[in-house]
Tab-separated table of C-alpha atoms and ligand atoms in Angstrom:
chain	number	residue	atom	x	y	z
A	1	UNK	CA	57.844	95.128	-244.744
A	2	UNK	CA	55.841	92.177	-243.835
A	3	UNK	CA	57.755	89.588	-241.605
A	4	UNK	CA	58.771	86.598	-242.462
A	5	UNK	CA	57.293	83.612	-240.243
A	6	UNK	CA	59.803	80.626	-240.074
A	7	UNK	CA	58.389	77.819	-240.556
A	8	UNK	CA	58.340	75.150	-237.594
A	9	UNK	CA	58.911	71.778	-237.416
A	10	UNK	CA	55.793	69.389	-237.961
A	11	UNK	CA	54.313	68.097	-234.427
A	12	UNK	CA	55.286	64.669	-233.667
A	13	UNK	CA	58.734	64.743	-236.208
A	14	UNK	CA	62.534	64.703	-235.323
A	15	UNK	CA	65.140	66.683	-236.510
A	16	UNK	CA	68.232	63.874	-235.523
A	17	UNK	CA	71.035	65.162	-234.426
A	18	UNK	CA	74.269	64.758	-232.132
A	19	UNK	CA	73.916	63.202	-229.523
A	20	UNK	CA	70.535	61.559	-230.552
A	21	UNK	CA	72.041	60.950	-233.821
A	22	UNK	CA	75.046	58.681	-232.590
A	23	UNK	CA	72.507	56.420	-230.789
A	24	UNK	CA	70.270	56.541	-234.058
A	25	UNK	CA	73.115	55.367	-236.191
A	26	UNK	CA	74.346	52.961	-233.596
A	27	UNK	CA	71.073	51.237	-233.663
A	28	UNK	CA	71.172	50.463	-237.418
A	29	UNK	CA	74.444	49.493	-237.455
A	30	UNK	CA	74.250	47.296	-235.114
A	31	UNK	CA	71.503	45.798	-236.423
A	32	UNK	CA	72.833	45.694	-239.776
A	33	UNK	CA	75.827	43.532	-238.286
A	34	UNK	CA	73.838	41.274	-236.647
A	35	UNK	CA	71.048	40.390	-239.457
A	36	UNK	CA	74.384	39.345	-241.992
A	37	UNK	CA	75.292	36.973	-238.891
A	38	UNK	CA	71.842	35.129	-239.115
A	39	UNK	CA	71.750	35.183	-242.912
A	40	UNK	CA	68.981	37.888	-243.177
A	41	UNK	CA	68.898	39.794	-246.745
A	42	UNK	CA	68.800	43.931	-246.730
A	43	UNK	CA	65.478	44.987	-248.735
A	44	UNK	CA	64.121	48.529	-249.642
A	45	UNK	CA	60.444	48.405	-250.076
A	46	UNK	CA	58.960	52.536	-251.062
A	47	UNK	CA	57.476	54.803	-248.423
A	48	UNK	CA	53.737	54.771	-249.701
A	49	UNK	CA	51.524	52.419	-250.944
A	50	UNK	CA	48.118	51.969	-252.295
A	51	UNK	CA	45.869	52.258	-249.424
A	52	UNK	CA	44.166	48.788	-249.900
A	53	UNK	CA	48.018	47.213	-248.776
A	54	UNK	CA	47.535	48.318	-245.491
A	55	UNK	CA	43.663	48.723	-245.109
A	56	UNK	CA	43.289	45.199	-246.359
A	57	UNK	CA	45.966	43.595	-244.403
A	58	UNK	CA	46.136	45.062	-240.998
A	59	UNK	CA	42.288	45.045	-240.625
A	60	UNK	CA	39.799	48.124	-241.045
A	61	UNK	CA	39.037	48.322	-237.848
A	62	UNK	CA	42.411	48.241	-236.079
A	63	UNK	CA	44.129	51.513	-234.310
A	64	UNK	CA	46.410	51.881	-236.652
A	65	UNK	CA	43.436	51.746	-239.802
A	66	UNK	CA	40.973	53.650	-238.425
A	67	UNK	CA	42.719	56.207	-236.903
A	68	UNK	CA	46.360	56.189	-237.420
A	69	UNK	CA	46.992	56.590	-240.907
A	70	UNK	CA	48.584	59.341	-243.173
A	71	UNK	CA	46.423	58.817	-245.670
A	72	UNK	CA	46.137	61.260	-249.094
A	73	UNK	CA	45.126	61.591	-252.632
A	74	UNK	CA	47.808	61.878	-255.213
A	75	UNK	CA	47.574	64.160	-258.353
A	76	UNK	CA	46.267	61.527	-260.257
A	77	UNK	CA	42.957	60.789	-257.591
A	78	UNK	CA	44.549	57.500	-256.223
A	79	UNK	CA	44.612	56.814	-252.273
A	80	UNK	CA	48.173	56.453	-251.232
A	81	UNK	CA	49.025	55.769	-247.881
A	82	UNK	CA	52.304	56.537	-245.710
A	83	UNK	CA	53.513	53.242	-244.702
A	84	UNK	CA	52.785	52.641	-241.062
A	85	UNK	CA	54.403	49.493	-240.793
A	86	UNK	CA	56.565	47.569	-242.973
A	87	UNK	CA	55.158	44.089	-243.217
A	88	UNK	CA	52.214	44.721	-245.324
A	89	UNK	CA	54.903	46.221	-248.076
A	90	UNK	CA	56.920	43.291	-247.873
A	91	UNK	CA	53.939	41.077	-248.234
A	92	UNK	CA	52.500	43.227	-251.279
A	93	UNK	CA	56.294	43.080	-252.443
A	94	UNK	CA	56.435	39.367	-252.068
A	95	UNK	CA	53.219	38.914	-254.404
A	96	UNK	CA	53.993	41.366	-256.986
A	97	UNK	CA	57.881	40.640	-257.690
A	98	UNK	CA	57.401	36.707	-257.851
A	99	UNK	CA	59.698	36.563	-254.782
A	100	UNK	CA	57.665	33.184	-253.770
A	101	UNK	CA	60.838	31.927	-255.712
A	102	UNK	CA	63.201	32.375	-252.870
A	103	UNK	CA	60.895	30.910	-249.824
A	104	UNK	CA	61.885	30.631	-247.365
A	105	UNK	CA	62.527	34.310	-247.699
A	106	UNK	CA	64.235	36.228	-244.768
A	107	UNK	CA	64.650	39.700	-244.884
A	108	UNK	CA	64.820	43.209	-242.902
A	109	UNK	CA	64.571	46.470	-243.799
A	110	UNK	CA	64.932	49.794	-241.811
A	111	UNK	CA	63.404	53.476	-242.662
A	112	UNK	CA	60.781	55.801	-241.327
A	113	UNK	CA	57.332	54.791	-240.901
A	114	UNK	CA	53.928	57.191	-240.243
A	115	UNK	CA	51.266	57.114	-237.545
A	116	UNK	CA	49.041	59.698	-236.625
A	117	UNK	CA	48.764	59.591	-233.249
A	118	UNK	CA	49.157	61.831	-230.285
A	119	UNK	CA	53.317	62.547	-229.920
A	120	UNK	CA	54.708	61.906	-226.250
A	121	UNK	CA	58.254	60.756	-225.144
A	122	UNK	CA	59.290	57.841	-227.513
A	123	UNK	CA	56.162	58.316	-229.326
A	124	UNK	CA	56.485	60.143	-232.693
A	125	UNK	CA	54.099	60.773	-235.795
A	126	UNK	CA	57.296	60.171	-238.027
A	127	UNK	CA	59.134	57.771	-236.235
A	128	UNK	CA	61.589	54.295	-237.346
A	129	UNK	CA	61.533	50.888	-237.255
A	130	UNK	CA	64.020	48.248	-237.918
A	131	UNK	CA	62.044	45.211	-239.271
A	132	UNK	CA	63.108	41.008	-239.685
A	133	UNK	CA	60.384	38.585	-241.395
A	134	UNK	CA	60.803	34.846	-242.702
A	135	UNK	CA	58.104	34.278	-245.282
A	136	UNK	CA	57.191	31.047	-247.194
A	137	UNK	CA	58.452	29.135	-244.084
A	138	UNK	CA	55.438	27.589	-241.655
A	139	UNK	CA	57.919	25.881	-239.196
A	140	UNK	CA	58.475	27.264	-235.351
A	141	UNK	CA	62.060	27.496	-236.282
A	142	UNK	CA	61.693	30.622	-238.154
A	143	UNK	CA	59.987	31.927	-235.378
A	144	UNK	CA	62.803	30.678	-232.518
A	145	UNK	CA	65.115	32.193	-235.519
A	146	UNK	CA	64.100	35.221	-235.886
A	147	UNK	CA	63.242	35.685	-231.623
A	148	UNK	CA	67.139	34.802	-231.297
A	149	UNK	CA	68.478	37.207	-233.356
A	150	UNK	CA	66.069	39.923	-231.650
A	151	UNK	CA	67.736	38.721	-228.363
A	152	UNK	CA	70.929	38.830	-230.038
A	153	UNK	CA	70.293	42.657	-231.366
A	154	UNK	CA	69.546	43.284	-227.738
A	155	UNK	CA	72.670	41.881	-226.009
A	156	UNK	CA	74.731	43.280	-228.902
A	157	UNK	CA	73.377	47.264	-228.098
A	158	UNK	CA	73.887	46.299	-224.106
A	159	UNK	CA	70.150	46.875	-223.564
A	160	UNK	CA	69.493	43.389	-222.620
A	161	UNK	CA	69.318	43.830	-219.557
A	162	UNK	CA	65.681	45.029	-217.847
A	163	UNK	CA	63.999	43.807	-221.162
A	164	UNK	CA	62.048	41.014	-220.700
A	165	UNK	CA	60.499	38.799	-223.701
A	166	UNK	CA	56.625	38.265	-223.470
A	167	UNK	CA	55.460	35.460	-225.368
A	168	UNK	CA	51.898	34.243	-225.939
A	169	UNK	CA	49.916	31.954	-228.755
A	170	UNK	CA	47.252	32.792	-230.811
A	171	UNK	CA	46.535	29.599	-231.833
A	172	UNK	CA	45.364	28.285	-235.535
A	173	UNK	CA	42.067	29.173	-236.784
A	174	UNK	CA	40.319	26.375	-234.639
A	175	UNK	CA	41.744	27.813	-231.491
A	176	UNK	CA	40.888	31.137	-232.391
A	177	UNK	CA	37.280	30.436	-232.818
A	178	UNK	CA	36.959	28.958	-230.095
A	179	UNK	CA	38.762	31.137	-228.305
A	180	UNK	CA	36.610	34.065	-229.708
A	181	UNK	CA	33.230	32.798	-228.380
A	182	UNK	CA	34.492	32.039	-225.010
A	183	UNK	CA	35.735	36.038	-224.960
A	184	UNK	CA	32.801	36.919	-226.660
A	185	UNK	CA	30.803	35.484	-223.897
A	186	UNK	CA	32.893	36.732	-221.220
A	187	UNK	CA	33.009	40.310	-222.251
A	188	UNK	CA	28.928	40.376	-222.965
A	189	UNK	CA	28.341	39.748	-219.778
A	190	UNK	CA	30.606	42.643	-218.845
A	191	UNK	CA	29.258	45.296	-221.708
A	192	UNK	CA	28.159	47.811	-219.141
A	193	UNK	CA	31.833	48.111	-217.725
A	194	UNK	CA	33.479	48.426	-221.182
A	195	UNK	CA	35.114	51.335	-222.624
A	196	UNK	CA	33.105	52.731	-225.894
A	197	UNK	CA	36.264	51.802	-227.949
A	198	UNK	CA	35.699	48.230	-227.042
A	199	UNK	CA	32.180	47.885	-227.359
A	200	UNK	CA	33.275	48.110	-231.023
A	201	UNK	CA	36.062	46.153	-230.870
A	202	UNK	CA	33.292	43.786	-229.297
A	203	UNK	CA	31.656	43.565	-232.374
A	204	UNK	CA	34.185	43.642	-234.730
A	205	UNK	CA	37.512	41.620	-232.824
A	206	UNK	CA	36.712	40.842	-229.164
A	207	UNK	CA	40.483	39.721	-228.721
A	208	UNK	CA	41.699	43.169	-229.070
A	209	UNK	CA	40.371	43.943	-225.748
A	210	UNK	CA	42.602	42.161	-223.845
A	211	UNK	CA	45.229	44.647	-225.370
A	212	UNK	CA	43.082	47.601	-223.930
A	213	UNK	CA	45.058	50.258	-222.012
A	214	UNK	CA	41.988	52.226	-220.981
A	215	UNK	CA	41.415	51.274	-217.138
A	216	UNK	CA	37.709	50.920	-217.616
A	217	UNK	CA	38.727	47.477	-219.551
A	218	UNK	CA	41.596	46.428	-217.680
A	219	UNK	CA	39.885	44.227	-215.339
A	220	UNK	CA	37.116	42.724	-217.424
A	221	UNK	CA	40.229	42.277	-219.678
A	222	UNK	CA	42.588	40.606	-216.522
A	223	UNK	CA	39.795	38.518	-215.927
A	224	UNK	CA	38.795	36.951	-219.182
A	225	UNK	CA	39.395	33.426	-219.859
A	226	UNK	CA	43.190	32.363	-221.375
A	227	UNK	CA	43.717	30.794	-224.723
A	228	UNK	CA	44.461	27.460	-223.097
A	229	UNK	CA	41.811	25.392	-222.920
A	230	UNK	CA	41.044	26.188	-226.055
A	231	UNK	CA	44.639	25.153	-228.034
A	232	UNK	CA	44.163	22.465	-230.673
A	233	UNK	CA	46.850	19.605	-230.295
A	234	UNK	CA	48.732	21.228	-233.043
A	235	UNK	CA	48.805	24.645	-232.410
A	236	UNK	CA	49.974	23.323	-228.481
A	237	UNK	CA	52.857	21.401	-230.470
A	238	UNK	CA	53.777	24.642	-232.126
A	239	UNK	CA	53.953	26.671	-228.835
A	240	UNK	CA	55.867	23.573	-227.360
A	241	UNK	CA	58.343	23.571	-230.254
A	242	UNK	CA	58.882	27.521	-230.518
A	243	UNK	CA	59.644	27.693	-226.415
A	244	UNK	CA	61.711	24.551	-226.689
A	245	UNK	CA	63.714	26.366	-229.445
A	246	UNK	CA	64.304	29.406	-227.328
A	247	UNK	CA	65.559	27.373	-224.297
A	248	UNK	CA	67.705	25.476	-226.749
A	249	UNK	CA	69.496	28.673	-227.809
A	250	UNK	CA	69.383	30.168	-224.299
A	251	UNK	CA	66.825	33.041	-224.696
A	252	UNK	CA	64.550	33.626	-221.210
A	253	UNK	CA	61.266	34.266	-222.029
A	254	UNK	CA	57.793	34.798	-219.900
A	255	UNK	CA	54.519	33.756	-220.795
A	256	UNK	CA	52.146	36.621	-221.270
A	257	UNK	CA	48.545	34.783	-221.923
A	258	UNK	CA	46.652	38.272	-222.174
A	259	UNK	CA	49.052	39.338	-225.214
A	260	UNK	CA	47.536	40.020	-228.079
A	261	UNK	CA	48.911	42.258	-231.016
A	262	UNK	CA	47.174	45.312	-232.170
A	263	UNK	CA	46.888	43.952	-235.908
A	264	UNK	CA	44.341	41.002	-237.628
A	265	UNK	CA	46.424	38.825	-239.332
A	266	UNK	CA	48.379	37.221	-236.112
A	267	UNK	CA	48.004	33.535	-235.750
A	268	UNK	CA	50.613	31.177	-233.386
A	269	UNK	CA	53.867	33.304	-232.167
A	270	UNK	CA	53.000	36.416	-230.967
A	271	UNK	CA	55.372	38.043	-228.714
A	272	UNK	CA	57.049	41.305	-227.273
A	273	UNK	CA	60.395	42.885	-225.872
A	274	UNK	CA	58.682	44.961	-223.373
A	275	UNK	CA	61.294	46.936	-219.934
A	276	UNK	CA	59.619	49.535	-217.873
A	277	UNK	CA	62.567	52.091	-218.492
A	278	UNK	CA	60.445	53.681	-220.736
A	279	UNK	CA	57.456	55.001	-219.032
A	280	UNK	CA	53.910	54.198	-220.899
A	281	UNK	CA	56.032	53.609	-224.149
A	282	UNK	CA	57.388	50.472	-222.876
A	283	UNK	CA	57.698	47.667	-225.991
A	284	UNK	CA	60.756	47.937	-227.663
A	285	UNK	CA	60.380	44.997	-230.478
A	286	UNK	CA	57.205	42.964	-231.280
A	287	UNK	CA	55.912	40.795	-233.994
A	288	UNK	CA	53.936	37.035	-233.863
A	289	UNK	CA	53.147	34.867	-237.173
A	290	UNK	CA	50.889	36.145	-240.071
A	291	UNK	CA	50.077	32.942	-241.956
A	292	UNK	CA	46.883	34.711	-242.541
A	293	UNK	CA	48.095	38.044	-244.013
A	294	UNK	CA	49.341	37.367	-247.388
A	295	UNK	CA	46.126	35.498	-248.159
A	296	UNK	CA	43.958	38.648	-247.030
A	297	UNK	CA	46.385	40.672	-250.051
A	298	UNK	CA	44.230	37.939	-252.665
A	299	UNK	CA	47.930	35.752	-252.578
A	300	UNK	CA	47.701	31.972	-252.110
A	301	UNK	CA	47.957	30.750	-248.512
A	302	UNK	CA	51.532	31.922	-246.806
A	303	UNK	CA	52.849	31.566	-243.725
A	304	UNK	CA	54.988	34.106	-242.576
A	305	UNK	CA	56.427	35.747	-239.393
A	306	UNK	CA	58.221	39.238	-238.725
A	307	UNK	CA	59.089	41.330	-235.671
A	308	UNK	CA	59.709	45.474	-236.147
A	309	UNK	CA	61.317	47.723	-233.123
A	310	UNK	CA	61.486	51.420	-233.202
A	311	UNK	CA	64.646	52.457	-233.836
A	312	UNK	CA	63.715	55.757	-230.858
A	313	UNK	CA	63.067	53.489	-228.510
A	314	UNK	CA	66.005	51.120	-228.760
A	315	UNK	CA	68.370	54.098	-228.882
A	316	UNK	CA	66.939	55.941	-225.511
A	317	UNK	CA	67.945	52.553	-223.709
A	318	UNK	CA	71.573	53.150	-224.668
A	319	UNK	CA	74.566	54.286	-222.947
A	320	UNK	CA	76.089	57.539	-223.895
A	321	UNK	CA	77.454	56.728	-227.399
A	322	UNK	CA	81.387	57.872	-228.044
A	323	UNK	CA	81.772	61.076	-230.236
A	324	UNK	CA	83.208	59.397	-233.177
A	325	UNK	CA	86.918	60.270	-233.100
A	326	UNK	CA	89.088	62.077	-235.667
A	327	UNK	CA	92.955	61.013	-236.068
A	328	UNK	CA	93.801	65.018	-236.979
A	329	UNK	CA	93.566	68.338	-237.130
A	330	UNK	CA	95.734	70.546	-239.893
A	331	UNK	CA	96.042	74.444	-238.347
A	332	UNK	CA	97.138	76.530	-241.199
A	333	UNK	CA	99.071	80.227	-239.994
A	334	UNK	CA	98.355	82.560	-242.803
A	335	UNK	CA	97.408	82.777	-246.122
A	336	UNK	CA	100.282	80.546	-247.784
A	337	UNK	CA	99.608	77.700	-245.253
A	338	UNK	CA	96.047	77.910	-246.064
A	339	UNK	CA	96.613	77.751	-249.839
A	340	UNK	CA	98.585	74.712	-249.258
A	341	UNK	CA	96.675	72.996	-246.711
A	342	UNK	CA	93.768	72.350	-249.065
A	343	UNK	CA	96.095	70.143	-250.377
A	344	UNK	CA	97.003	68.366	-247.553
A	345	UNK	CA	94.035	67.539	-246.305
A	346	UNK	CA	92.869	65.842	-249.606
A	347	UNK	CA	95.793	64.046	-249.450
A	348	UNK	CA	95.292	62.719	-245.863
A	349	UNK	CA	91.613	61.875	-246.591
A	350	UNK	CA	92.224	60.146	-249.748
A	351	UNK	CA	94.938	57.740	-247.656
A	352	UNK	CA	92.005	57.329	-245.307
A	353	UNK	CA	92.595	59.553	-242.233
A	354	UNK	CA	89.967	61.555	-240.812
A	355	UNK	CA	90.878	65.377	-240.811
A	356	UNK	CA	89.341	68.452	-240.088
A	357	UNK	CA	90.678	71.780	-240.987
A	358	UNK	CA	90.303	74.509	-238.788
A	359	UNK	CA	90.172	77.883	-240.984
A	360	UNK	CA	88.089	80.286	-238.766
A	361	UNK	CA	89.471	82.720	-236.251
A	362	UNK	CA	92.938	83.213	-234.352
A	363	UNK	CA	95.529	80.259	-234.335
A	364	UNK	CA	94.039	79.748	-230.150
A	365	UNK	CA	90.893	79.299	-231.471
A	366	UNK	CA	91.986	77.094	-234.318
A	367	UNK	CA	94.265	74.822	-231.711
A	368	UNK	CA	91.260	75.169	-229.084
A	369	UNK	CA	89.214	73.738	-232.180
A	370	UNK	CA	91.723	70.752	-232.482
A	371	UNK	CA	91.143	69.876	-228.711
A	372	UNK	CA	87.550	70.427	-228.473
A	373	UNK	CA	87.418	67.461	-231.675
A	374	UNK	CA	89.223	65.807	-229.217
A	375	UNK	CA	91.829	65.104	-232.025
A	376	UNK	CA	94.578	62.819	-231.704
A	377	UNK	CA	97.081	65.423	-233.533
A	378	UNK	CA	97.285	69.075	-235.042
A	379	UNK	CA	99.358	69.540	-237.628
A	380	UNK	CA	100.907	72.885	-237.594
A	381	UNK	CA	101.622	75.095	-240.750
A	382	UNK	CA	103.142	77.822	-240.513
A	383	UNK	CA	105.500	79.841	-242.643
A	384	UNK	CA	108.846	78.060	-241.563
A	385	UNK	CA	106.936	74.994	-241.900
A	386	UNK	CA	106.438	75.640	-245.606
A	387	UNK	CA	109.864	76.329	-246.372
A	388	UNK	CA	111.351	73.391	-245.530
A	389	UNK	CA	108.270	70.809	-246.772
A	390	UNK	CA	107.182	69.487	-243.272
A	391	UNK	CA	104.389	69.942	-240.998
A	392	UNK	CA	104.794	70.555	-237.198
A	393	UNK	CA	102.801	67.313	-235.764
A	394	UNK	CA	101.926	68.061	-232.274
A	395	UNK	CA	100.269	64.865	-229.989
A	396	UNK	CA	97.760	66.579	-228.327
A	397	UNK	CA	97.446	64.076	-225.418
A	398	UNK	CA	101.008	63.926	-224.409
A	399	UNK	CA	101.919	67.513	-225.894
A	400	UNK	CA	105.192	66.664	-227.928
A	401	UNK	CA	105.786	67.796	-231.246
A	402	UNK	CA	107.732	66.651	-233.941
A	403	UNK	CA	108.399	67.869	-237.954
A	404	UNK	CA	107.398	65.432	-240.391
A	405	UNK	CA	107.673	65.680	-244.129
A	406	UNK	CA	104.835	66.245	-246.325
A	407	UNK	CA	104.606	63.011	-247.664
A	408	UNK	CA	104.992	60.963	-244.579
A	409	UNK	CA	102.308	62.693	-243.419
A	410	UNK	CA	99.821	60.222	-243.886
A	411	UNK	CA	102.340	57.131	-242.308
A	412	UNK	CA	103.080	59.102	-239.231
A	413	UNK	CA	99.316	59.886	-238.305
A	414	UNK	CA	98.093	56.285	-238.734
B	1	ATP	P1	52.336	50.851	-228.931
B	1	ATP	O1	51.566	49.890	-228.126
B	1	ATP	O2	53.492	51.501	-228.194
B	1	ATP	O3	51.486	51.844	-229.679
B	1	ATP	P2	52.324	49.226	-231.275
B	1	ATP	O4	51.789	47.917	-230.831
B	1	ATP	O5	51.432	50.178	-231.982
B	1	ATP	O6	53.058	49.981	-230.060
B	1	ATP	P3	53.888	48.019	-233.358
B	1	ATP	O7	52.885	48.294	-234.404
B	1	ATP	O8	54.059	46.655	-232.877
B	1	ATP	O9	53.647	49.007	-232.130
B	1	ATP	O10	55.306	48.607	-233.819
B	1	ATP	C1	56.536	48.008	-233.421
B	1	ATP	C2	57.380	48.939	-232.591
B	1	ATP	O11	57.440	50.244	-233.140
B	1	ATP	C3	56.860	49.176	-231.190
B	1	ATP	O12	57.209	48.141	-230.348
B	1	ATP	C4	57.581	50.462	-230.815
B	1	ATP	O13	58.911	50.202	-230.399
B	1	ATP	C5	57.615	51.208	-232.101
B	1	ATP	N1	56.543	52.213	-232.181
B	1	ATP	C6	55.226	52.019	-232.438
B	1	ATP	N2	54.564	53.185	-232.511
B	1	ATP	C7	55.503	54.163	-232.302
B	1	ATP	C8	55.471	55.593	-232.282
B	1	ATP	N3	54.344	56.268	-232.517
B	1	ATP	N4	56.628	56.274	-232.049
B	1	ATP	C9	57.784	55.614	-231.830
B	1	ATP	N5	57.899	54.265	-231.847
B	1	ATP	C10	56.767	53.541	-232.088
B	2	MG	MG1	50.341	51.881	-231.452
């Protein structure tokens, strides 16, 4: 007979469990808490879009375009793409269910997101982000807002600590011109030193250069000129205001001038929570402004601003998680017991306490079971037990043991 092959898990995905999953969960709860406390909305945007959504609006020629993308013809010869980021949905979202009616609009959203790239520690093909954006609103404040509650998320996990924030400006489109000729000029007169990837990037967006990570680049990149002398008077103010926000609400922050984010439609705020706990993979949470991205989706003119983390990421920085605890477990001795404590159980997990039943081997292995839950009580049934309508309660800390009726059951255990 032929054998069977199991199938394996795709490169580059996670099966989430355990351990891994307790951090996971802790993550999104967390952050779930903490967006209600800044008055953030929960949206649900789907997992693929037309390909134009994210083509169009991160840029063709960025990483994530070019090369990164799960991208696939449905059955009916339309090019669908895996989201690999979650603001471009939103944005398409924004346009096609007339949600310009709530601007200032401040949302998050959380799920799995798609990149094809090469999988290393905290670096996955199927990997998750949590994600925050204020759109409709062209004020710094959404920015210090939404920079605040990404500090806040932080603290909140414990992670705060050894994560620094990296801020930068990319100035409005005056700056950026500028801006672009003086790199322009600086990096031609460096071609012969530059990697091949940014001889493109040359051509096509000089500024994503200074984000280079091949060493070839780094110090033609180091050495190019800052965004400084080139700021407009207003996009200065809006630096000014966004840093005087985030000393106002106590946030420390460094200025990075060579950051620069990986996608087109940045303008102003662009920033990163970046520790070196994490090897190569070190940038926890960024984001920056996009006043130019829901334009580039053929909307009118939008300012907006968003940050996503990856969910991976943020949980590896934790501390060992706590096993979530159970308040019982019912030990049933023989087949009577066992009848009944079907019952028993539903009963205690309809009044809301967490029970396990143990059902499988001896009654050592079924106690050993109650202490290796780490279970605050068994409950014993046996045959006397049954007779008289009560339940040997044993506190598996301390080791005492008392009988307790049936119906109390529920009252004692709480
Ligand atoms: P990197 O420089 O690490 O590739 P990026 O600039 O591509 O990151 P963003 O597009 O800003 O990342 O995505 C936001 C966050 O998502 C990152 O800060 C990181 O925490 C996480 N992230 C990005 N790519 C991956 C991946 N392949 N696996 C796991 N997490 C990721
Ligand atoms: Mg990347």
């Amino acid at each position: 007979m032929a054998r069977i092959e199991t199938p394996r898990r795709i490169r580059g995905t996670q099966d989430i469990f355990g351990d891994e999953q307790r951090r996971f969960a802790h993550v999104l709860s967390t952050f779930e808490r903490v967006r209600a406390l800044y008055c953030f909305q929960r949206v649900d945007i789907p997992v693929f879009e037309s390909t134009a959504v994210f083509a169009r609006s991160l840029g063709e020629t960025t990483d994530v375009v070019s090369k990164e993308m799960y991208t696939f013809e449905d059955r009916g010869g339309d090019s669908l793409t895996l989201r690999p980021e979650f603001t471009a949905g939103i944005a398409r979202a924004y346009l096609t269910e007339g949600w310009q009616q709530f601007a200032p609009l401040k949302i998050t959203t959380s799920g799995p997101v798609f990149r094809y790239e090469r999988p290393q520690k905290g670096r996955f093909r199927q990997f998750h982000q949590i994600d925050a954006e204020v759109i409709g609103a062209a004020e710094p404040a959404a920015d210090v807002e939404l920079l605040v509650l990404a500090d806040q998320l932080l603290r909140e996990l414990g992670i705060a600590e050894g994560v620094t924030l990296q801020l930068n400006t990319l100035g409005d489109a005056e700056t950026r011109d500028a801006w672009r000729a003086a790199l322009v000029a600086h990096f031609e007169a460096h071609r012969d030193a530059l990697s091949e990837d940014s001889l493109t990037r040359l051509e096509k967006n000089p500024m994503r250069i200074l984000d280079s990570k091949d060493p070839r680049d780094r110090p033609i990149a180091d050495s190019a000129p800052d965004i400084d002398a080139y700021l407009t008077p207003e996009a200065r103010a809006f630096f000014d205001a966004v840093t005087a926000g985030l000393d106002a609400a106590g946030v420390a922050w460094e200025r990075n001038a060579r950051l620069v984010r990986g996608l087109d439609y940045y303008r102003h705020t662009a920033f990163e929570f970046v520790t070196d706990r994490l090897g190569a993979q070190g940038t926890v949470l960024a984001g920056g402004r996009y006043d130019g991205l829901i334009g580039s989706l053929g909307g009118p003119e939008t300012a907006g601003v968003g940050w996503a983390a990856g969910v991976e990421r943020l949980a590896m920085l934790l501390d060992e998680p706590a096993a979530a605890a159970i308040d019982a477990v019912v030990v049933p001795m023989g087949a009577d017991a066992e009848a009944r404590a079907m019952g028993i159980v539903a009963d205690l997990r309809r009044a809301g306490v967490a029970v396990e039943m143990a059902y499988k081997g001896k009654i050592k292995a079924r106690m050993a079971k109650a202490d290796a839950l780490g279970a605050r009580f068994a409950i014993i049934l046996g045959d006397d037990e049954l007779a008289k309508g009560v339940a040997a309660v044993k506190t598996l800390g301390a080791g005492t043991q008392a009988e307790v009726a049936f119906a109390d059951l529920a009252e004692a255990l709480r």
